[in-house]
Amino acid sequence: MLACISNNTHSLEVTRHLQLQQDDQYEKGPYVIIKELGSGLHGRVFLAYDDQQQCHVAVKLPTVLTLDALTTGHVNVNELEQQVASITHECNAMRRVQHPNVLQVDRLVFNQKFSYDYVAMVTEFAPNGDMFDLVEAAGALPEPLVKVYACQLLRALEACHANGVVHRDVKPENLLLDINYQLKLADFGVVAVAPMGSAATNVFPRDESGTALYMAPEIKSRQKYRGTPVDVWSTGVVLFILMTGFPPFNVAQEGDVWYDDILAGDLDHFWKTQPDEVLCAMSPGAQDLISSMLVAPDQRITVTEALQHTWLQGADSVDVALIRHAVSTHLEAALAASKIMTA
């Protein structure tokens, strides 16, 4: 179980920017770790069981806390403090955004092990994996289903931006699926945030954060850039992948033919040179929306404008049961096809 918590001066210094809530714990955490779900730069995520609430949760711990470290106490304290600060920053950002398509924080647990302190962030658990898993298992999604997920992602980002949060790492791996296959935007580890009470239009980062394939070109400029448009660019890349099963360019750098077309603003040539399977997978409306996302930041559509795009009309109010049925049917069809090919 996650063990006890210290409230000493060192703990308070490390977590001085933390916004405490009533459920945050300084004592025994009622969580039984079951298995590791994944890891990133600053955190490892585990599936756990909450004995008090009688449900599964996800628990994020600093990556330096390996089993060996927890057993022996041999930990790089400086690295641990950096990861604690990162998880704290992530939690603060997530708590700003209360939306059904954003993964929700349950609480923070402050733990002490040997002579050092650390935090564990507890969130709701999304049992159906992520969009990357779904596309990898079943291939490109049907366009009507992509429309639904596009709306859910854009609604999540709209809520983030309204509350001063720029995600900066929108990608299929960070789009989780709950028990009903509803989208949950997760992993706020590299967010940029505006002062409390300000919208994300006031966020102008300078650092290069995110995942290269999904990173807007202006992030690589090493100059200040507007925060909100970078999430829109990433969304355009994600939508292309969901509908085709592969990205819109081979590498996100100059020299890639398709990427160069986009940088030059020559979207007509970009689409004309796409493989037939891409053009068959997307309607003109889908191409138009993606084109409006993969342009220079001053021309790029906003998330609110994207939600008003004609291609998405009617997709914002699809019944949950229909979504669950559509995903299940898609997975079953992919499984049947794979059995035929391997027979």
XYZ file of C-alpha atoms in Angstrom:
343
model
C 0.000 0.000 0.000
C 1.007 3.614 -0.352
C 2.293 4.429 3.058
C 2.326 7.331 5.445
C 2.904 10.987 4.886
C 5.204 13.557 6.353
C 4.328 17.203 6.961
C 7.888 18.381 7.679
C 9.541 21.570 6.412
C 11.239 19.761 3.522
C 7.905 18.397 2.251
C 6.308 21.812 2.374
C 9.238 23.356 0.493
C 9.120 20.747 -2.282
C 5.349 21.116 -2.710
C 5.074 24.839 -1.934
C 3.033 25.506 -5.088
C 0.527 22.750 -4.360
C -3.115 23.748 -4.093
C -4.446 21.472 -1.375
C -7.990 20.191 -1.368
C -9.985 18.549 1.375
C -9.437 14.990 0.151
C -5.637 15.284 -0.089
C -4.072 12.940 2.408
C -1.216 13.289 4.863
C -1.714 9.833 6.265
C -2.138 6.285 5.079
C -3.227 5.949 1.474
C -5.830 3.173 1.005
C -4.449 2.028 -2.360
C -3.298 -1.462 -3.282
C -0.967 -1.377 -6.301
C -1.915 -4.022 -8.891
C 0.323 -3.466 -11.935
C 2.215 -0.823 -13.898
C 0.289 0.753 -16.780
C 3.029 2.886 -18.312
C 5.722 5.451 -17.676
C 6.911 8.823 -18.913
C 9.677 11.312 -18.278
C 8.630 12.221 -14.736
C 6.134 9.591 -13.653
C 5.183 5.933 -13.625
C 1.473 5.116 -13.680
C 0.036 2.115 -11.852
C -3.367 0.495 -11.684
C -4.443 0.368 -8.054
C -7.496 -0.502 -5.999
C -9.011 2.045 -3.627
C -10.183 0.135 -0.546
C -12.216 3.081 0.723
C -14.134 3.882 -2.456
C -14.191 0.253 -3.665
C -12.989 1.072 -7.169
C -9.940 0.985 -9.407
C -7.830 4.121 -9.746
C -4.625 5.139 -11.495
C -1.670 6.198 -9.340
C 1.230 8.261 -10.694
C 4.564 8.055 -8.866
C 7.963 9.634 -9.638
C 9.956 7.439 -12.057
C 12.998 7.332 -9.756
C 10.983 5.321 -7.245
C 11.783 1.893 -8.650
C 11.171 -1.254 -6.625
C 14.876 -1.334 -5.811
C 14.791 2.284 -4.651
C 11.774 1.692 -2.446
C 13.491 -1.364 -0.948
C 16.971 0.063 -0.378
C 16.356 3.784 -0.080
C 18.990 4.568 -2.730
C 17.366 7.460 -4.587
C 18.709 10.512 -6.399
C 17.023 13.093 -4.176
C 17.563 16.008 -6.581
C 15.939 14.065 -9.404
C 13.134 13.011 -7.085
C 12.428 16.619 -6.119
C 12.260 17.629 -9.794
C 9.776 14.837 -10.492
C 7.707 15.713 -7.425
C 7.558 19.311 -8.661
C 6.495 18.108 -12.123
C 3.709 15.896 -10.773
C 2.574 18.731 -8.502
C 2.474 21.125 -11.470
C 0.515 18.563 -13.488
C -1.996 18.055 -10.687
C -2.541 21.789 -10.264
C -3.261 22.144 -13.982
C -5.641 19.176 -14.100
C -7.589 20.496 -11.129
C -8.289 23.716 -12.978
C -10.255 21.834 -15.628
C -13.451 20.101 -14.553
C -14.810 18.513 -17.716
C -16.197 15.035 -18.570
C -13.579 14.601 -21.311
C -10.628 15.499 -19.085
C -9.170 12.895 -16.726
C -10.056 13.892 -13.164
C -7.718 13.960 -10.173
C -9.074 12.089 -7.162
C -6.459 13.281 -4.681
C -2.778 13.617 -3.863
C -1.105 11.356 -1.336
C 2.032 12.662 0.383
C 4.363 9.841 1.301
C 7.578 9.471 3.241
C 10.015 6.621 2.650
C 13.340 6.445 4.467
C 14.623 10.064 4.659
C 12.866 11.566 1.656
C 9.342 12.601 0.758
C 7.314 12.219 -2.407
C 3.812 12.587 -3.781
C 1.510 10.175 -5.552
C -1.241 11.565 -7.768
C -4.418 9.492 -7.833
C -6.793 9.856 -10.794
C -9.810 8.106 -12.190
C -8.987 4.931 -14.131
C -9.833 4.585 -17.829
C -10.068 0.801 -18.408
C -10.229 0.729 -22.213
C -6.696 1.899 -22.922
C -5.977 4.791 -25.248
C -6.517 5.849 -28.851
C -3.120 4.545 -29.884
C -4.069 1.083 -28.590
C -7.402 1.267 -30.392
C -5.920 2.222 -33.770
C -3.113 -0.301 -33.369
C -5.595 -3.073 -32.599
C -8.327 -2.240 -35.098
C -6.819 0.122 -37.653
C -8.225 3.433 -38.831
C -11.565 4.376 -37.304
C -14.762 4.961 -39.304
C -15.237 8.643 -40.087
C -18.499 8.983 -38.069
C -16.659 7.712 -34.986
C -13.725 10.062 -35.589
C -16.205 12.950 -35.701
C -17.454 12.030 -32.237
C -13.961 11.771 -30.797
C -12.942 15.000 -32.530
C -15.781 16.798 -30.746
C -14.858 15.249 -27.401
C -11.190 16.195 -27.787
C -12.031 19.724 -28.883
C -14.450 20.141 -25.969
C -11.717 19.006 -23.582
C -9.251 21.482 -25.086
C -11.854 24.251 -25.066
C -12.276 23.713 -21.323
C -8.500 23.657 -20.837
C -7.991 26.900 -22.744
C -10.864 28.625 -20.950
C -9.174 27.789 -17.648
C -5.709 28.949 -18.618
C -4.217 25.563 -19.514
C -2.347 24.681 -22.719
C -1.803 20.911 -22.927
C 1.121 20.833 -25.418
C 1.200 17.042 -25.757
C -2.017 16.060 -27.522
C -1.448 12.640 -29.102
C -3.328 9.306 -29.311
C -1.423 7.870 -26.332
C -2.776 10.673 -24.129
C -6.398 10.190 -25.176
C -7.717 7.562 -22.789
C -10.990 5.655 -23.120
C -13.265 5.099 -20.136
C -15.600 2.163 -19.550
C -18.048 3.552 -22.130
C -15.306 4.432 -24.646
C -15.653 8.128 -23.886
C -12.488 10.146 -24.499
C -10.461 11.409 -21.539
C -7.625 13.857 -22.185
C -4.738 12.849 -19.905
C -1.041 13.396 -19.129
C -0.704 17.089 -18.345
C 3.015 16.696 -17.645
C 4.238 19.441 -20.009
C 1.352 21.903 -19.715
C 1.849 25.647 -19.827
C -0.509 27.621 -17.601
C -1.705 31.195 -17.329
C -2.053 32.993 -13.983
C -5.147 31.935 -12.051
C -8.250 33.569 -13.480
C -6.682 34.136 -16.899
C -7.488 32.344 -20.146
C -4.877 30.375 -22.056
C -4.705 33.118 -24.682
C -2.342 34.780 -22.191
C 0.107 31.854 -22.336
C 3.262 32.484 -24.386
C 5.773 29.671 -23.719
C 9.277 29.571 -25.129
C 10.483 26.051 -24.300
C 10.314 23.108 -26.688
C 7.867 20.682 -25.072
C 5.734 17.891 -26.456
C 6.217 14.934 -28.792
C 8.062 15.648 -32.057
C 5.530 14.123 -34.460
C 2.677 16.208 -33.013
C 4.640 19.380 -32.262
C 3.605 22.587 -34.031
C 6.447 24.143 -36.070
C 6.523 27.337 -34.004
C 7.492 25.357 -30.883
C 10.837 24.558 -32.509
C 11.612 28.223 -33.218
C 13.060 28.855 -29.732
C 11.037 32.068 -29.698
C 7.935 32.854 -27.660
C 4.833 31.361 -29.248
C 1.107 31.527 -28.595
C 0.088 28.553 -26.522
C -3.420 27.672 -27.639
C -2.708 27.163 -31.376
C -0.178 24.395 -30.673
C -2.964 22.185 -29.283
C -4.960 22.743 -32.467
C -2.034 21.678 -34.671
C -1.587 18.486 -32.632
C -5.303 17.790 -32.934
C -5.039 18.018 -36.721
C -2.271 15.408 -36.720
C -4.300 13.179 -34.383
C -7.437 13.351 -36.557
C -5.403 12.396 -39.634
C -4.034 9.356 -37.779
C -7.427 8.259 -36.460
C -8.872 8.269 -39.976
C -5.941 6.686 -41.823
C -3.898 4.735 -39.297
C -0.719 6.722 -40.016
C 0.509 10.340 -39.685
C 0.255 13.079 -42.341
C 4.039 13.114 -42.848
C 6.905 10.711 -42.252
C 8.877 13.030 -39.972
C 7.959 16.449 -38.631
C 10.965 18.273 -40.028
C 12.075 20.117 -43.127
C 13.010 17.772 -45.949
C 9.907 15.626 -45.563
C 7.874 16.256 -48.729
C 4.470 16.441 -47.040
C 5.760 18.430 -44.071
C 7.387 20.909 -46.458
C 4.067 21.329 -48.281
C 2.398 22.213 -44.994
C 5.143 24.652 -43.982
C 4.847 26.329 -47.386
C 1.079 26.600 -46.992
C 0.554 24.447 -50.087
C -2.241 22.260 -48.724
C -3.592 21.601 -52.221
C -0.355 19.846 -53.195
C -0.252 18.122 -49.810
C -3.620 16.463 -50.433
C -3.042 15.758 -54.134
C 0.102 13.761 -53.378
C -1.427 11.669 -50.595
C -1.847 7.913 -51.227
C -5.227 6.763 -52.520
C -6.057 5.101 -49.205
C -5.852 8.498 -47.487
C -8.116 10.226 -49.974
C -10.605 7.350 -49.778
C -10.603 7.462 -45.973
C -11.525 11.141 -45.686
C -14.417 13.191 -46.938
C -13.743 16.712 -48.286
C -15.129 18.086 -45.022
C -12.585 16.172 -42.952
C -9.779 17.348 -45.215
C -10.970 20.937 -44.886
C -11.002 20.834 -41.082
C -7.549 19.252 -40.889
C -6.228 21.785 -43.401
C -7.460 24.621 -41.190
C -5.489 23.127 -38.284
C -2.199 22.511 -40.110
C -1.415 26.109 -41.069
C 0.586 28.994 -39.618
C -0.512 29.925 -36.067
C -1.993 33.284 -37.085
C -4.202 31.498 -39.641
C -4.968 28.426 -37.539
C -8.537 27.770 -36.487
C -9.321 27.893 -32.735
C -10.870 24.960 -30.877
C -14.168 26.846 -30.592
C -14.173 27.611 -34.316
C -13.323 23.985 -35.067
C -16.354 22.827 -33.097
C -18.511 24.991 -35.367
C -17.085 23.415 -38.528
C -19.761 21.898 -40.777
C -18.015 18.501 -40.774
C -18.655 18.144 -37.035
C -22.292 19.202 -36.962
C -24.429 16.644 -35.140
C -21.453 14.689 -33.779
C -21.462 16.482 -30.437
C -24.633 14.829 -29.155
C -24.243 11.151 -30.043
C -25.619 8.753 -27.424
C -23.038 7.000 -25.238
C -24.501 3.577 -26.025
C -24.091 4.216 -29.753
C -20.441 5.145 -29.282
C -19.772 2.019 -27.237
C -21.521 -0.110 -29.863
C -19.585 1.535 -32.716
C -16.211 0.881 -31.084
C -17.123 -2.693 -30.165
C -18.304 -3.383 -33.714
C -15.099 -1.910 -35.140
C -12.942 -4.051 -32.855
C -14.921 -7.198 -33.658
C -14.611 -6.565 -37.404
C -10.854 -6.070 -37.090
C -10.508 -9.267 -35.071
C -12.541 -11.242 -37.613
C -10.427 -9.865 -40.463
C -7.192 -10.798 -38.711
C -8.436 -14.363 -38.173
C -9.249 -14.678 -41.881
C -5.788 -13.427 -42.872
C -4.010 -15.823 -40.515
C -6.177 -18.839 -41.335
